[in-house]
Coordinates of C-alpha atoms in Angstrom, one line a residue:
Chain A
X1 CA 77.9 131.3 119.1
X2 CA 80.1 130.1 116.4
X3 CA 79.3 126.5 117.3
X4 CA 75.6 127.3 116.8
X5 CA 76.3 129.0 113.6
X6 CA 78.0 125.9 112.2
X7 CA 75.2 123.7 113.4
X8 CA 72.7 126.0 111.9
X9 CA 74.4 125.7 108.5
X10 CA 74.6 121.9 108.7
X11 CA 70.9 121.6 109.7
X12 CA 69.8 124.1 107.0
X13 CA 71.7 122.2 104.4
X14 CA 70.2 118.9 105.4
X15 CA 66.7 120.4 105.4
X16 CA 67.2 121.9 102.0
X17 CA 68.7 118.9 100.2
X18 CA 67.3 115.9 102.1
X19 CA 64.5 116.5 104.5
X20 CA 62.6 119.1 102.4
X21 CA 62.3 117.0 99.3
X22 CA 61.6 113.9 101.4
X23 CA 58.7 115.7 103.2
X24 CA 57.5 116.8 99.8
X25 CA 57.4 113.2 98.6
X26 CA 55.3 112.2 101.6
X27 CA 53.0 115.2 101.1
X28 CA 52.4 114.4 97.5
X29 CA 51.9 110.7 98.1
X30 CA 49.0 111.4 100.6
X31 CA 47.7 114.5 98.8
X32 CA 44.7 112.8 97.3
X33 CA 44.0 110.5 100.2
X34 CA 44.9 106.9 100.9
X35 CA 42.7 105.3 98.2
X36 CA 44.7 106.1 95.0
X37 CA 47.9 105.4 96.9
X38 CA 46.8 102.0 98.1
X39 CA 45.4 101.1 94.6
X40 CA 48.7 102.0 93.0
X41 CA 50.8 100.1 95.5
X42 CA 48.7 96.9 95.3
X43 CA 48.6 96.9 91.6
X44 CA 50.0 93.4 90.5
X45 CA 52.6 95.1 88.3
X46 CA 53.8 97.2 91.3
X47 CA 54.0 94.2 93.5
X48 CA 55.9 92.4 90.8
X49 CA 58.3 95.3 90.6
X50 CA 59.0 95.2 94.3
X51 CA 59.5 91.5 94.2
X52 CA 62.0 91.9 91.4
X53 CA 63.9 94.6 93.2
X54 CA 64.1 92.5 96.3
X55 CA 65.1 89.4 94.3
X56 CA 67.9 91.3 92.6
X57 CA 69.0 92.8 95.9
X58 CA 68.9 89.4 97.6
X59 CA 71.4 88.1 95.0
X60 CA 73.6 91.2 94.6
X61 CA 74.2 91.9 98.3
X62 CA 75.6 88.4 99.3
X63 CA 77.7 88.3 96.2
X64 CA 79.2 91.7 96.8
X65 CA 79.6 91.0 100.5
X66 CA 81.7 87.9 99.8
X67 CA 83.6 89.6 97.0
X68 CA 84.1 92.8 99.1
X69 CA 85.6 90.9 102.1
X70 CA 87.8 88.7 99.9
X71 CA 88.9 91.8 97.9
X72 CA 89.7 93.8 101.1
X73 CA 91.8 90.9 102.4
X74 CA 93.7 90.6 99.2
X75 CA 94.4 94.3 99.1
X76 CA 95.4 94.7 102.7
X77 CA 96.9 91.4 103.7
X78 CA 98.6 90.1 100.6
X79 CA 101.1 92.2 99.0
X80 CA 101.1 91.2 95.4
X81 CA 102.1 93.2 92.3
X82 CA 99.2 95.1 91.1
X83 CA 97.4 95.4 94.5
X84 CA 97.3 99.2 93.9
X85 CA 95.6 98.6 90.6
X86 CA 93.0 96.3 92.1
X87 CA 92.4 98.8 94.8
X88 CA 91.7 101.5 92.2
X89 CA 89.5 99.2 90.0
X90 CA 87.3 98.5 93.0
X91 CA 86.4 102.2 93.0
X92 CA 85.6 102.2 89.3
X93 CA 81.8 101.6 89.6
X94 CA 81.7 104.8 91.8
X95 CA 83.3 106.8 89.1
X96 CA 81.3 105.4 86.1
X97 CA 77.8 106.6 85.4
X98 CA 75.4 103.7 85.8
X99 CA 74.1 104.5 82.3
X100 CA 77.6 103.8 81.0
X101 CA 77.6 100.5 82.9
X102 CA 74.3 99.6 81.3
X103 CA 75.7 100.4 77.9
X104 CA 78.8 98.3 78.6
X105 CA 76.6 95.3 79.4
X106 CA 74.6 96.0 76.3
X107 CA 77.7 95.8 74.2
X108 CA 78.9 92.6 75.9
X109 CA 75.7 90.7 76.0
X110 CA 73.9 92.2 72.9
X111 CA 73.3 90.1 69.8
X112 CA 76.6 91.1 68.4
X113 CA 78.5 91.4 71.7
X114 CA 81.3 89.2 72.9
X115 CA 79.2 87.0 75.2
X116 CA 75.8 87.7 73.6
X117 CA 76.0 85.0 70.9
X118 CA 77.4 82.4 73.3
X119 CA 74.5 82.6 75.7
X120 CA 72.0 82.9 73.0
X121 CA 73.2 79.7 71.4
X122 CA 72.4 78.0 74.7
X123 CA 69.0 79.6 74.8
X124 CA 69.9 81.8 77.8
X125 CA 68.4 85.2 77.8
X126 CA 70.7 87.8 79.5
X127 CA 69.6 91.2 78.2
X128 CA 66.0 92.3 78.8
X129 CA 65.8 89.7 81.6
X130 CA 66.7 89.3 85.2
X131 CA 70.4 88.1 84.7
X132 CA 71.5 91.4 83.1
X133 CA 69.7 93.3 85.8
X134 CA 71.5 91.3 88.5
X135 CA 74.8 91.8 86.7
X136 CA 74.2 95.6 86.4
X137 CA 73.2 95.9 90.0
X138 CA 76.2 93.8 91.2
X139 CA 78.5 96.1 89.2
X140 CA 77.2 99.4 90.5
X141 CA 77.0 98.2 94.2
X142 CA 80.4 96.5 94.2
X143 CA 82.7 98.9 96.0
X144 CA 80.8 99.5 99.3
X145 CA 81.8 96.4 101.3
X146 CA 85.4 96.5 100.2
X147 CA 85.6 100.3 100.9
X148 CA 84.3 99.8 104.5
X149 CA 86.5 96.8 105.3
X150 CA 89.8 97.9 103.8
X151 CA 90.5 100.8 106.3
X152 CA 89.3 98.7 109.2
X153 CA 91.6 95.8 108.3
X154 CA 94.5 98.2 108.0
X155 CA 93.8 99.7 111.4
X156 CA 93.4 96.3 112.9
X157 CA 96.9 95.2 111.8
X158 CA 97.9 91.5 111.5
X159 CA 99.1 90.9 115.0
X160 CA 96.0 89.2 116.2
X161 CA 96.1 87.0 113.2
X162 CA 99.7 86.1 113.9
X163 CA 98.8 85.3 117.5
X164 CA 96.0 83.0 116.2
X165 CA 98.6 81.2 114.0
X166 CA 101.0 80.7 116.8
X167 CA 98.1 79.3 118.9
X168 CA 97.5 76.7 116.3
X169 CA 94.6 78.2 114.3
X170 CA 94.6 77.4 110.6
X171 CA 94.1 80.2 108.0
X172 CA 90.4 79.3 107.8
X173 CA 89.9 79.2 111.6
X174 CA 91.8 82.5 111.9
X175 CA 89.5 84.1 109.4
X176 CA 86.3 83.0 111.0
X177 CA 87.3 83.4 114.6
X178 CA 89.5 86.4 114.5
X179 CA 89.6 88.4 111.3
X180 CA 85.9 88.4 110.4
X181 CA 84.6 89.1 114.0
X182 CA 87.1 92.0 114.2
X183 CA 85.8 93.7 111.1
X184 CA 82.1 92.7 111.4
X185 CA 80.8 96.2 111.9
X186 CA 82.5 97.4 108.8
X187 CA 81.0 94.5 106.9
X188 CA 77.6 95.2 108.3
X189 CA 77.9 98.9 107.4
X190 CA 79.1 97.9 103.9
X191 CA 76.1 95.6 103.6
X192 CA 73.7 98.4 104.5
X193 CA 75.2 100.7 102.0
X194 CA 75.2 98.0 99.3
X195 CA 71.5 97.2 100.1
X196 CA 70.5 100.8 99.8
X197 CA 72.4 101.1 96.5
X198 CA 70.8 98.0 95.1
X199 CA 67.3 99.1 96.1
X200 CA 67.8 102.5 94.5
X201 CA 69.6 101.4 91.3
X202 CA 68.0 103.0 88.3
X203 CA 70.4 104.0 85.4
X204 CA 72.1 100.7 84.6
X205 CA 69.0 98.6 85.1
X206 CA 67.0 101.0 83.0
X207 CA 69.3 100.4 80.0
X208 CA 69.6 96.6 80.2
X209 CA 66.1 95.7 81.4
X210 CA 63.9 96.7 78.5
X211 CA 61.4 98.0 81.1
X212 CA 58.6 95.6 80.4
X213 CA 55.8 96.2 82.8
X214 CA 55.2 93.2 85.0
X215 CA 58.3 91.4 83.7
X216 CA 61.5 93.4 83.9
X217 CA 60.4 96.5 85.7
X218 CA 62.0 97.1 89.1
X219 CA 60.5 99.4 91.8
X220 CA 62.6 102.4 90.7
X221 CA 61.6 101.9 87.1
X222 CA 58.0 101.6 88.2
X223 CA 58.3 105.0 89.9
X224 CA 59.3 106.5 86.5
X225 CA 56.5 104.6 84.8
X226 CA 53.9 105.9 87.1
X227 CA 55.3 109.4 87.0
X228 CA 55.2 109.5 83.2
X229 CA 51.6 108.3 83.3
X230 CA 50.6 111.1 85.6
X231 CA 50.0 108.8 88.6
X232 CA 51.9 111.0 91.1
X233 CA 50.4 109.3 94.2
X234 CA 51.6 105.9 92.9
X235 CA 55.1 107.2 92.0
X236 CA 55.6 108.9 95.4
X237 CA 54.0 105.9 97.2
X238 CA 56.7 103.5 95.8
X239 CA 59.4 106.1 96.6
X240 CA 58.2 106.1 100.2
X241 CA 58.3 102.3 100.5
X242 CA 61.8 102.2 99.0
X243 CA 63.0 104.9 101.4
X244 CA 61.3 103.1 104.3
X245 CA 63.1 99.9 103.5
X246 CA 66.4 101.7 103.5
X247 CA 65.6 103.5 106.8
X248 CA 64.6 100.2 108.4
X249 CA 67.9 98.5 107.3
X250 CA 69.8 101.5 108.7
X251 CA 67.9 101.4 112.0
X252 CA 68.3 97.7 112.3
X253 CA 72.1 98.1 112.0
X254 CA 72.2 100.9 114.5
X255 CA 70.2 98.9 117.0
X256 CA 72.1 95.7 116.5
X257 CA 75.4 97.3 117.0
X258 CA 76.6 97.0 120.7
X259 CA 76.7 100.3 122.6
X260 CA 80.5 100.4 123.0
X261 CA 81.2 100.4 119.3
X262 CA 78.5 102.9 118.2
Chain B
X1 CA 116.1 72.6 122.5
X2 CA 116.2 75.5 120.1
X3 CA 119.0 75.4 117.6
X4 CA 119.5 78.3 115.3
X5 CA 121.9 77.5 112.5
X6 CA 123.5 80.2 110.3
X7 CA 120.3 82.2 109.9
X8 CA 120.3 85.3 107.7
X9 CA 117.5 87.6 106.9
X10 CA 117.2 90.8 104.9
X11 CA 114.4 93.3 104.6
X12 CA 115.2 95.1 101.3
X13 CA 118.7 96.6 101.8
X14 CA 118.5 96.2 105.5
X15 CA 120.4 93.2 106.9
X16 CA 118.3 92.2 109.9
X17 CA 120.2 89.0 110.7
X18 CA 123.7 88.1 109.5
X19 CA 124.6 84.4 109.9
X20 CA 123.3 84.0 113.4
X21 CA 123.8 80.7 115.2
X22 CA 122.6 80.1 118.7
X23 CA 121.6 77.2 121.0
X24 CA 119.0 77.6 123.7
X25 CA 118.9 74.9 126.4
X26 CA 115.7 73.0 127.4
X27 CA 114.0 74.6 130.4
X28 CA 116.2 77.7 130.4
X29 CA 115.1 81.3 130.6
X30 CA 117.1 83.2 128.0
X31 CA 117.1 86.9 127.3
X32 CA 118.0 88.3 123.9
X33 CA 119.3 91.8 124.5
X34 CA 120.1 94.5 122.0
X35 CA 119.3 97.9 120.8
X36 CA 116.4 98.5 118.4
X37 CA 117.4 97.3 114.9
X38 CA 119.8 94.7 116.2
X39 CA 117.6 91.9 114.8
X40 CA 116.5 90.4 118.1
X41 CA 112.8 90.5 117.3
X42 CA 113.3 89.2 113.8
X43 CA 115.3 86.3 115.3
X44 CA 112.4 85.5 117.7
X45 CA 109.8 85.8 114.9
X46 CA 111.8 83.4 112.7
X47 CA 111.9 80.9 115.6
X48 CA 108.1 81.2 115.8
X49 CA 107.7 80.8 112.1
X50 CA 106.2 84.3 111.7
X51 CA 109.1 85.2 109.4
X52 CA 111.0 82.9 107.0
X53 CA 114.8 83.2 107.1
X54 CA 116.6 83.8 103.7
X55 CA 119.0 81.1 104.6
X56 CA 119.8 78.9 107.6
X57 CA 117.9 76.5 109.7
X58 CA 115.8 76.4 112.8
X59 CA 115.7 73.2 114.8
X60 CA 113.2 72.6 117.5
X61 CA 113.6 69.5 119.8
X62 CA 116.1 68.1 117.4
X63 CA 113.9 68.4 114.3
X64 CA 114.3 70.8 111.4
X65 CA 111.4 73.2 111.8
X66 CA 112.4 75.8 109.2
X67 CA 109.6 74.8 106.8
X68 CA 107.0 74.0 109.4
X69 CA 104.1 76.5 109.7
X70 CA 103.8 78.5 112.9
X71 CA 100.6 76.6 113.7
X72 CA 102.5 73.3 114.0
X73 CA 105.7 74.4 115.8
X74 CA 104.3 74.1 119.3
X75 CA 105.6 77.6 120.1
X76 CA 103.8 80.1 122.3
X77 CA 104.3 83.7 121.4
X78 CA 103.6 86.9 123.4
X79 CA 103.6 90.2 121.6
X80 CA 104.7 93.6 122.9
X81 CA 101.3 95.1 122.3
X82 CA 99.4 92.0 123.6
X83 CA 97.6 91.1 120.4
X84 CA 94.6 90.4 122.5
X85 CA 91.5 89.2 120.7
X86 CA 89.4 92.3 121.4
X87 CA 86.1 90.8 120.6
X88 CA 86.5 87.9 123.0
X89 CA 86.4 87.7 126.8
X90 CA 89.5 86.9 128.8
X91 CA 88.3 83.3 129.1
X92 CA 87.7 83.0 125.3
X93 CA 91.1 84.5 124.7
X94 CA 92.8 82.0 126.9
X95 CA 90.7 79.1 125.6
X96 CA 91.4 80.0 121.9
X97 CA 94.4 77.6 121.4
X98 CA 92.4 74.8 122.9
X99 CA 89.2 75.5 121.0
X100 CA 90.9 75.4 117.6
X101 CA 92.4 72.1 118.6
X102 CA 88.8 70.9 119.3
X103 CA 89.5 69.7 122.8
X104 CA 86.5 68.6 124.9
X105 CA 84.7 71.5 126.6
X106 CA 85.2 70.2 130.1
X107 CA 88.9 69.9 129.6
X108 CA 89.1 73.5 128.2
X109 CA 87.1 74.9 131.2
X110 CA 89.4 73.2 133.6
X111 CA 92.6 74.3 131.9
X112 CA 91.4 77.9 131.5
X113 CA 90.6 78.0 135.2
X114 CA 94.0 76.7 136.1
X115 CA 95.7 79.3 133.8
X116 CA 93.7 82.2 135.1
X117 CA 94.7 81.2 138.6
X118 CA 98.3 81.0 137.4
X119 CA 98.3 84.5 136.0
X120 CA 96.2 85.8 138.8
X121 CA 93.2 86.8 136.7
X122 CA 90.6 84.6 138.3
X123 CA 87.5 86.7 138.5
X124 CA 88.4 88.6 135.3
X125 CA 87.3 85.8 133.0
X126 CA 84.2 87.5 131.7
X127 CA 85.8 90.9 131.1
X128 CA 86.9 92.1 127.7
X129 CA 90.5 93.1 127.0
X130 CA 89.5 96.7 126.8
X131 CA 88.4 96.5 130.5
X132 CA 91.9 95.3 131.7
X133 CA 95.0 97.3 132.5
X134 CA 98.2 96.8 130.4
X135 CA 99.7 94.5 132.9
X136 CA 96.6 92.4 133.1
X137 CA 96.3 92.2 129.4
X138 CA 99.9 90.9 129.1
X139 CA 99.2 88.3 131.8
X140 CA 96.2 87.2 129.8
X141 CA 98.3 87.0 126.7
X142 CA 100.8 84.9 128.6
X143 CA 98.0 82.5 129.8
X144 CA 96.7 82.3 126.2
X145 CA 100.2 81.4 124.9
X146 CA 100.7 78.8 127.7
X147 CA 97.3 77.2 127.2
X148 CA 98.2 74.7 124.4
X149 CA 101.3 73.7 126.5
X150 CA 103.9 74.9 124.1
X151 CA 107.4 73.4 124.3
X152 CA 108.9 76.8 123.8
X153 CA 107.6 80.2 125.0
X154 CA 108.7 83.3 123.1
X155 CA 108.1 86.8 124.4
X156 CA 108.8 89.8 122.1
X157 CA 109.5 92.9 124.4
X158 CA 106.7 91.6 126.6
X159 CA 106.9 94.4 129.1
X160 CA 108.0 97.2 126.8
X161 CA 104.6 98.9 126.7
X162 CA 104.1 98.9 130.4
X163 CA 105.0 101.6 133.0
X164 CA 108.1 101.1 135.1
X165 CA 106.5 99.8 138.3
X166 CA 104.3 97.2 136.5
X167 CA 107.3 96.2 134.5
X168 CA 109.4 95.4 137.5
X169 CA 106.5 93.5 139.0
X170 CA 105.9 91.4 136.0
X171 CA 109.6 90.8 135.5
X172 CA 109.8 89.1 139.0
X173 CA 106.5 87.3 138.3
X174 CA 107.8 85.9 134.9
X175 CA 110.8 84.5 136.7
X176 CA 108.6 82.9 139.3
X177 CA 106.3 81.5 136.6
X178 CA 109.3 80.1 134.7
X179 CA 110.5 78.4 137.9
X180 CA 107.1 76.8 138.3
X181 CA 106.4 75.7 134.7
X182 CA 110.0 75.1 133.4
X183 CA 108.9 75.9 129.9
X184 CA 111.9 76.8 127.7
X185 CA 111.5 80.6 127.5
X186 CA 113.2 83.2 125.3
X187 CA 112.4 86.8 125.7
X188 CA 113.6 89.8 123.7
X189 CA 114.3 93.1 125.4
X190 CA 116.3 96.3 125.0
X191 CA 116.4 96.8 128.8
X192 CA 119.6 95.4 130.1
X193 CA 118.4 95.4 133.7
X194 CA 115.4 93.3 132.7
X195 CA 117.8 90.8 131.0
X196 CA 120.3 90.7 133.8
X197 CA 117.7 90.4 136.5
X198 CA 115.7 87.4 135.4
X199 CA 117.6 85.5 132.7
X200 CA 119.8 82.4 133.2
X201 CA 121.6 83.3 130.0
X202 CA 121.8 86.5 128.0
X203 CA 122.3 86.7 124.3
X204 CA 123.6 90.2 123.3
X205 CA 122.9 91.2 119.7
X206 CA 124.0 94.1 117.7
X207 CA 123.5 94.9 114.0
X208 CA 122.2 91.4 113.2
X209 CA 125.0 89.5 114.9
X210 CA 125.4 87.7 118.2
X211 CA 128.0 89.6 120.2
X212 CA 128.1 87.3 123.3
X213 CA 126.2 84.6 125.0
X214 CA 126.8 84.4 128.7
X215 CA 125.3 84.4 132.2
X216 CA 124.3 87.8 133.6
X217 CA 127.3 88.1 135.9
X218 CA 129.9 86.9 133.3
X219 CA 128.4 89.3 130.8
X220 CA 129.1 92.2 133.1
X221 CA 132.4 91.1 134.5
X222 CA 134.0 89.8 131.3
X223 CA 132.3 91.3 128.3
X224 CA 133.5 89.8 125.0
X225 CA 133.4 92.9 122.9
X226 CA 133.5 96.6 123.3
X227 CA 129.8 96.8 122.3
X228 CA 128.9 94.4 125.1
X229 CA 130.9 96.4 127.6
X230 CA 129.2 99.6 126.7
X231 CA 125.7 98.2 126.2
X232 CA 125.6 96.0 129.4
X233 CA 126.2 98.3 132.3
X234 CA 127.8 101.7 132.0
X235 CA 131.3 102.2 130.6
X236 CA 133.5 105.3 130.3
X237 CA 136.7 105.7 128.4
X238 CA 139.7 106.5 130.7
X239 CA 143.3 106.6 129.4
X240 CA 142.1 105.0 126.2
X241 CA 140.5 102.1 127.9
X242 CA 136.9 101.3 128.7
X243 CA 136.2 101.0 132.4
X244 CA 133.1 100.9 134.6
X245 CA 132.4 104.2 136.5
X246 CA 132.8 102.5 139.9
X247 CA 136.3 101.4 138.9
X248 CA 137.5 105.0 138.9
X249 CA 138.2 107.0 142.0
X250 CA 138.1 110.7 142.7
X251 CA 140.9 112.0 145.0
X252 CA 141.9 115.3 146.3
X253 CA 145.6 114.5 146.9
X254 CA 148.1 113.7 144.2
X255 CA 148.6 110.0 143.4
X256 CA 150.4 108.0 140.7
X257 CA 148.5 107.8 137.5
X258 CA 146.0 110.5 138.5
X259 CA 144.7 113.0 136.1
X260 CA 143.2 116.4 136.7
X261 CA 139.5 116.9 136.1
X262 CA 136.8 119.4 136.7
X263 CA 133.5 118.4 138.4
X264 CA 130.6 119.1 136.1
X265 CA 127.6 117.6 137.9
X266 CA 126.8 115.5 140.9
X267 CA 123.9 113.1 140.7
X268 CA 122.4 111.2 143.6
X269 CA 121.3 107.7 142.5
X270 CA 119.7 106.3 145.7
X271 CA 122.6 104.9 147.7
X272 CA 125.2 105.8 145.2
X273 CA 126.6 109.1 144.0
X274 CA 127.6 109.7 140.4
X275 CA 130.1 112.4 139.6
X276 CA 130.4 113.6 136.1
X277 CA 133.8 115.2 135.2
X278 CA 135.7 116.7 132.3
X279 CA 139.3 115.5 132.1
X280 CA 142.2 117.7 131.2
X281 CA 142.0 116.6 127.5
X282 CA 138.4 117.6 127.3
X283 CA 136.9 114.1 127.4
X284 CA 134.2 113.3 129.9
X285 CA 134.0 110.5 132.4
X286 CA 131.6 109.5 135.1
X287 CA 132.7 108.1 138.5
X288 CA 130.4 106.2 140.8
X289 CA 131.0 106.1 144.5
X290 CA 129.2 105.5 147.7
X291 CA 127.3 108.4 149.2
X292 CA 129.5 108.4 152.3
X293 CA 132.6 108.7 150.3
X294 CA 131.1 111.5 148.3
X295 CA 130.2 113.3 151.5
X296 CA 133.8 113.0 152.7
X297 CA 135.2 114.5 149.6
X298 CA 132.7 117.4 149.7
X299 CA 132.6 117.7 145.9
X300 CA 131.1 120.7 144.2
X301 CA 130.6 121.6 140.6
X302 CA 133.4 123.6 139.1
X303 CA 135.9 122.1 141.6
X304 CA 139.3 120.7 140.2
X305 CA 140.0 117.2 141.5
X306 CA 142.1 114.2 140.5
X307 CA 140.8 111.0 138.9
X308 CA 142.6 107.7 138.9
X309 CA 142.1 104.1 138.4
X310 CA 143.2 102.2 141.5
X311 CA 143.4 98.6 140.4
X312 CA 145.1 99.3 137.1
X313 CA 145.1 96.1 135.1
X314 CA 141.4 95.2 135.5
X315 CA 140.8 96.5 132.1
X316 CA 143.5 94.4 130.6
X317 CA 141.9 91.3 132.1
X318 CA 139.2 91.8 129.5
X319 CA 140.8 89.8 126.8
X320 CA 138.9 91.0 123.8
X321 CA 138.2 94.6 124.7
X322 CA 139.4 96.8 121.9
X323 CA 141.0 99.8 123.6

């Protein structure tokens, strides 16, 4: 009885905060039929927004995957002074509001910022352009891979790596043949979380992008744009596509994962 | 073959190794025996290059290997908890050392087959370590360590994680394997029976120092220190001297040098009987005798008997025993 009670609470909670709103999004998107939805989704500016979001994600995810793995190795395997600080700093983006991140970049790369003048002198536009949006997205999605890999590496221990060394494997060979395969599911899970975070990023990108339609507008910004212009079908339509991409990524990971480690 | 020269190692305030020197002969099977914390595993890991000594020198095959990376020492290492590559099949585990050396595929296949045969795991090649028993995993780890044909094989408490029956089996099997391959082998253990049963030479360690290096028999018969006497085989204190329980005798009639004692407990150990007694001064001793002799004496707990040491003088033959 008690078990069912607990399950009931969990399911109710999920319905109330997750499934309910999600169902509402679907309902609203299709409320006025397929035509306005399709028209909004195929609008050139919407397509550009999706392309931009995918472009930013395609840069941020690999960057953060490499950084996350390297960072986790540094924290777990190499005891250096300040490892604890590094460990804490990795979590910083989780604690900071994305809007604050955006403002930080504004201060750094703005006309009077530390780096702003430097790039401007060389004719490189950072703010109100793709570079600043990539930097903002990389920043907010930074912790996920490291957070997944650190505990797995700890649990793994270093005995397998030592065994590989005594068998003649170089540090590089040991990493590729032993360490990375052993933590691969943590990396994959981290990548999925990072991807979801990149697709959904709003606050930091909103601050640094300038939100120019068809130029620096990402999918999430486009949702806001449509919503403010009373195009509900369009706003909910983009939201559904974004949610669908995330779900597909999650499903792909679950299906790829071998049965025994699920 | 392995020369360890004045090696010291500290972990913080803990002195793991204190000026240890040791020679291991080519082709021998040597046991390093000691209680936990005696530094035996640290010594082995230093020989393998997995730890760096604070001072001292490791020489392998006549060359200074202290600064050489573990990858290049030509040393095979077997870990207590197997350190199996869990994401690889048994075959891939065994082949690892050959693959990283970029050997031709055909040669690897042949060598792996040969090794799986040697460790009696033919037919298990496509399993994963998780699908093997502890004993099988350790045999796989041994095959993996032997694959690159190391000049030295080091085993760190190789059978420590296994149950008693498998341990005895693998022990005999390791001895047989050594007799076939003649690889210079050093294994670390805290199990004196394991050391005495299969090693040619036993190194007894305690608190980061070598207490004695000797053959199993010599170690038992002429222990160099009190520690060795008590750690290798059982020892009890009688009249201020350390003696083996079988060197004492329980008698019912008065005899010269005999002391009164009360029987506390009688334990049957297979063919032998062990009688635990409290002496008149309150100290406890154990006496080991044959079952037949125990039956003749008809001992019972609570009974007052006499304990003596028939061949007085045996203890004084142990030159370095501190009484």
